[in-house]
Coordinates of C-alpha atoms and ligand atoms in Angstrom, one line a residue:
M1 CA 50.2 -50.5 -37.9
E2 CA 49.3 -50.5 -34.2
R3 CA 46.9 -52.4 -32.1
T4 CA 44.9 -51.2 -29.1
F5 CA 42.6 -52.4 -26.5
V6 CA 39.0 -51.1 -26.4
M7 CA 36.3 -51.9 -24.0
V8 CA 32.5 -51.0 -24.4
K9 CA 31.6 -50.5 -20.7
P10 CA 28.4 -51.9 -19.0
D11 CA 26.7 -48.5 -19.6
G12 CA 27.2 -49.0 -23.3
I13 CA 25.5 -52.5 -23.2
D14 CA 22.7 -51.2 -21.0
R15 CA 22.0 -48.4 -23.3
R16 CA 22.1 -50.6 -26.5
L17 CA 25.1 -48.6 -27.8
I18 CA 27.4 -51.5 -28.8
G19 CA 26.7 -51.2 -32.5
E20 CA 26.9 -47.4 -32.5
I21 CA 30.3 -47.5 -30.8
I22 CA 31.8 -50.3 -32.7
G23 CA 30.3 -48.9 -35.9
R24 CA 32.2 -45.6 -35.5
F25 CA 35.6 -47.3 -35.3
E26 CA 34.8 -49.6 -38.2
R27 CA 33.5 -46.5 -40.3
R28 CA 36.6 -44.6 -39.6
G29 CA 38.6 -47.6 -41.2
L30 CA 39.9 -49.4 -38.2
R31 CA 39.8 -53.1 -38.2
I32 CA 38.4 -55.3 -35.5
V33 CA 40.8 -58.1 -34.8
G34 CA 39.4 -59.4 -31.5
L35 CA 36.0 -59.3 -30.0
K36 CA 34.2 -60.8 -27.1
L37 CA 31.2 -60.2 -24.7
L38 CA 31.9 -61.1 -21.1
R39 CA 31.1 -60.2 -17.5
P40 CA 34.6 -59.4 -16.0
D41 CA 35.2 -60.7 -12.5
R42 CA 36.7 -58.5 -9.7
S43 CA 40.4 -59.9 -10.3
L44 CA 40.3 -59.0 -14.0
A45 CA 38.7 -55.4 -13.3
E46 CA 41.2 -54.7 -10.5
R47 CA 44.2 -55.9 -12.8
H48 CA 42.8 -53.7 -15.6
Y49 CA 42.4 -50.6 -13.5
A50 CA 45.5 -51.3 -11.2
V51 CA 47.1 -48.0 -12.1
H52 CA 44.1 -46.3 -10.3
R53 CA 44.3 -48.6 -7.1
D54 CA 45.1 -45.6 -4.8
K55 CA 42.3 -43.3 -6.2
P56 CA 39.4 -42.4 -4.2
F57 CA 37.0 -43.7 -7.0
F58 CA 38.8 -47.2 -7.4
G59 CA 36.3 -49.2 -5.4
E60 CA 33.3 -47.5 -7.2
L61 CA 35.0 -48.1 -10.6
V62 CA 35.5 -51.7 -10.1
E63 CA 31.9 -52.2 -8.9
F64 CA 30.8 -50.5 -12.0
I65 CA 33.0 -52.5 -14.4
T66 CA 31.9 -55.8 -12.8
G67 CA 28.4 -54.7 -12.6
G68 CA 27.4 -56.0 -16.0
A69 CA 28.7 -57.3 -19.3
V70 CA 31.4 -55.5 -21.4
V71 CA 32.7 -55.8 -24.9
A72 CA 36.4 -56.3 -25.2
L73 CA 37.8 -55.3 -28.5
A74 CA 41.2 -55.5 -30.1
I75 CA 41.4 -52.7 -32.8
E76 CA 44.0 -52.3 -35.4
G77 CA 45.1 -49.5 -37.8
P78 CA 47.6 -46.8 -38.3
Q79 CA 48.0 -44.9 -35.1
A80 CA 45.1 -46.8 -33.6
I81 CA 45.9 -45.9 -30.1
T82 CA 45.8 -42.2 -30.7
L83 CA 42.8 -42.4 -33.1
V84 CA 40.8 -44.4 -30.7
R85 CA 41.6 -42.0 -27.8
Q86 CA 40.5 -38.9 -30.0
M87 CA 37.1 -40.7 -31.0
M88 CA 36.4 -41.5 -27.3
G89 CA 36.6 -37.9 -26.2
A90 CA 38.0 -36.5 -22.9
L91 CA 37.4 -37.9 -19.5
K92 CA 35.8 -34.6 -18.0
P93 CA 32.4 -34.3 -19.3
E94 CA 32.7 -30.5 -20.0
Q95 CA 35.9 -31.3 -22.1
A96 CA 34.4 -34.3 -24.2
A97 CA 33.9 -32.5 -27.6
P98 CA 30.7 -33.1 -29.7
G99 CA 31.5 -35.6 -32.3
T100 CA 33.3 -37.9 -29.8
I101 CA 31.5 -40.9 -28.3
R102 CA 31.6 -39.4 -24.9
G103 CA 30.8 -36.0 -26.1
D104 CA 27.8 -37.2 -28.0
Y105 CA 26.3 -39.8 -25.6
T106 CA 27.2 -39.2 -21.9
T107 CA 27.4 -36.5 -19.3
D108 CA 29.0 -38.8 -16.6
I109 CA 32.5 -39.0 -15.6
Q110 CA 32.3 -42.7 -14.6
A111 CA 29.7 -44.0 -16.8
N112 CA 31.5 -42.9 -19.9
L113 CA 30.7 -45.8 -22.3
V114 CA 34.1 -46.7 -23.5
H115 CA 37.8 -47.3 -22.5
G116 CA 40.8 -47.2 -24.8
S117 CA 44.5 -47.9 -24.0
D118 CA 46.3 -44.6 -23.4
G119 CA 49.8 -45.6 -24.9
P120 CA 51.7 -48.4 -26.6
E121 CA 52.8 -50.2 -23.4
T122 CA 49.3 -50.1 -21.9
A123 CA 47.9 -51.4 -25.2
R124 CA 50.2 -54.4 -25.1
A125 CA 49.5 -55.1 -21.4
E126 CA 45.7 -54.7 -21.8
L127 CA 45.6 -56.9 -25.0
D128 CA 47.4 -59.5 -23.0
L129 CA 45.2 -59.3 -20.0
W130 CA 41.9 -59.5 -21.9
F131 CA 42.8 -61.9 -24.8
R132 CA 44.7 -65.1 -25.4
P133 CA 47.1 -65.0 -28.4
G134 CA 44.7 -67.4 -30.4
E135 CA 41.8 -65.1 -29.9
L136 CA 43.2 -62.4 -32.0
L137 CA 43.4 -62.3 -35.9
D138 CA 46.8 -62.2 -37.5
Ligands
ATP1 P1 39.7 -45.2 -19.5 O1 40.9 -45.5 -18.8 O2 38.5 -45.9 -19.0 O3 39.9 -45.2 -21.0 P2 40.3 -42.4 -19.3 O4 41.7 -42.9 -19.6 O5 39.8 -41.4 -20.0 O6 39.3 -43.6 -19.4 P3 41.2 -42.5 -16.6 O7 41.8 -41.4 -15.8 O8 42.1 -43.6 -17.0 O9 40.3 -42.0 -17.8 O10 40.1 -43.1 -15.6 C1 39.6 -44.5 -15.7 C2 38.1 -44.5 -15.6 O11 37.9 -44.3 -14.2 C3 37.3 -43.4 -16.2 O12 37.1 -43.8 -17.6 C4 36.1 -43.4 -15.5 O13 35.2 -44.5 -15.8 C5 36.6 -43.6 -14.1 N1 37.0 -42.3 -13.4 C6 38.0 -41.5 -13.6 N2 38.0 -40.4 -12.8 C7 36.9 -40.6 -12.1 C8 36.3 -39.7 -11.0 N3 36.8 -38.6 -10.7 N4 35.1 -40.3 -10.5 C9 34.5 -41.4 -10.9 N5 35.1 -42.2 -11.9 C10 36.2 -41.8 -12.5
MG2 MG1 42.8 -44.5 -18.6

């Protein structure tokens, strides 16, 4: 059993796609073990995307993520990290396959609706960053 951190980004909230996005993970059979709606501050956004600190799009990315509310999720299941990444779709719009969240609902490389941890270490670190231990189900 694996746990991963997922975020519905501000464009997902603006576009009223929270239910659609969470529903896809639930219908797949993945289990929600943590969930909250919040507006991330700059410090949280910068820590979350610290790996991209030196990229040209970093400033814009932090502005985007702090520009509205997000839904933070802890999702559990067998190979949850990989399954979530597959269901999100690729970063580049032309590579995001139909049937994936990005491939079905966005053409934008930045406003791409959803984040999912990209590996076991990232998942642990991101879950620790966004949730306190008592906020997650056993
Ligand atoms: P995420 O980390 O959000 O799950 P990802 O792993 O598919 O997405 P990353 O390469 O980690 O993609 O980029 C993190 C986020 O930064 C992207 O989801 C997107 O919102 C933004 N981003 C990435 N590349 C660009 C770019 N070239 N221009 C603008 N924004 C970008
Ligand atoms: Mg990433």
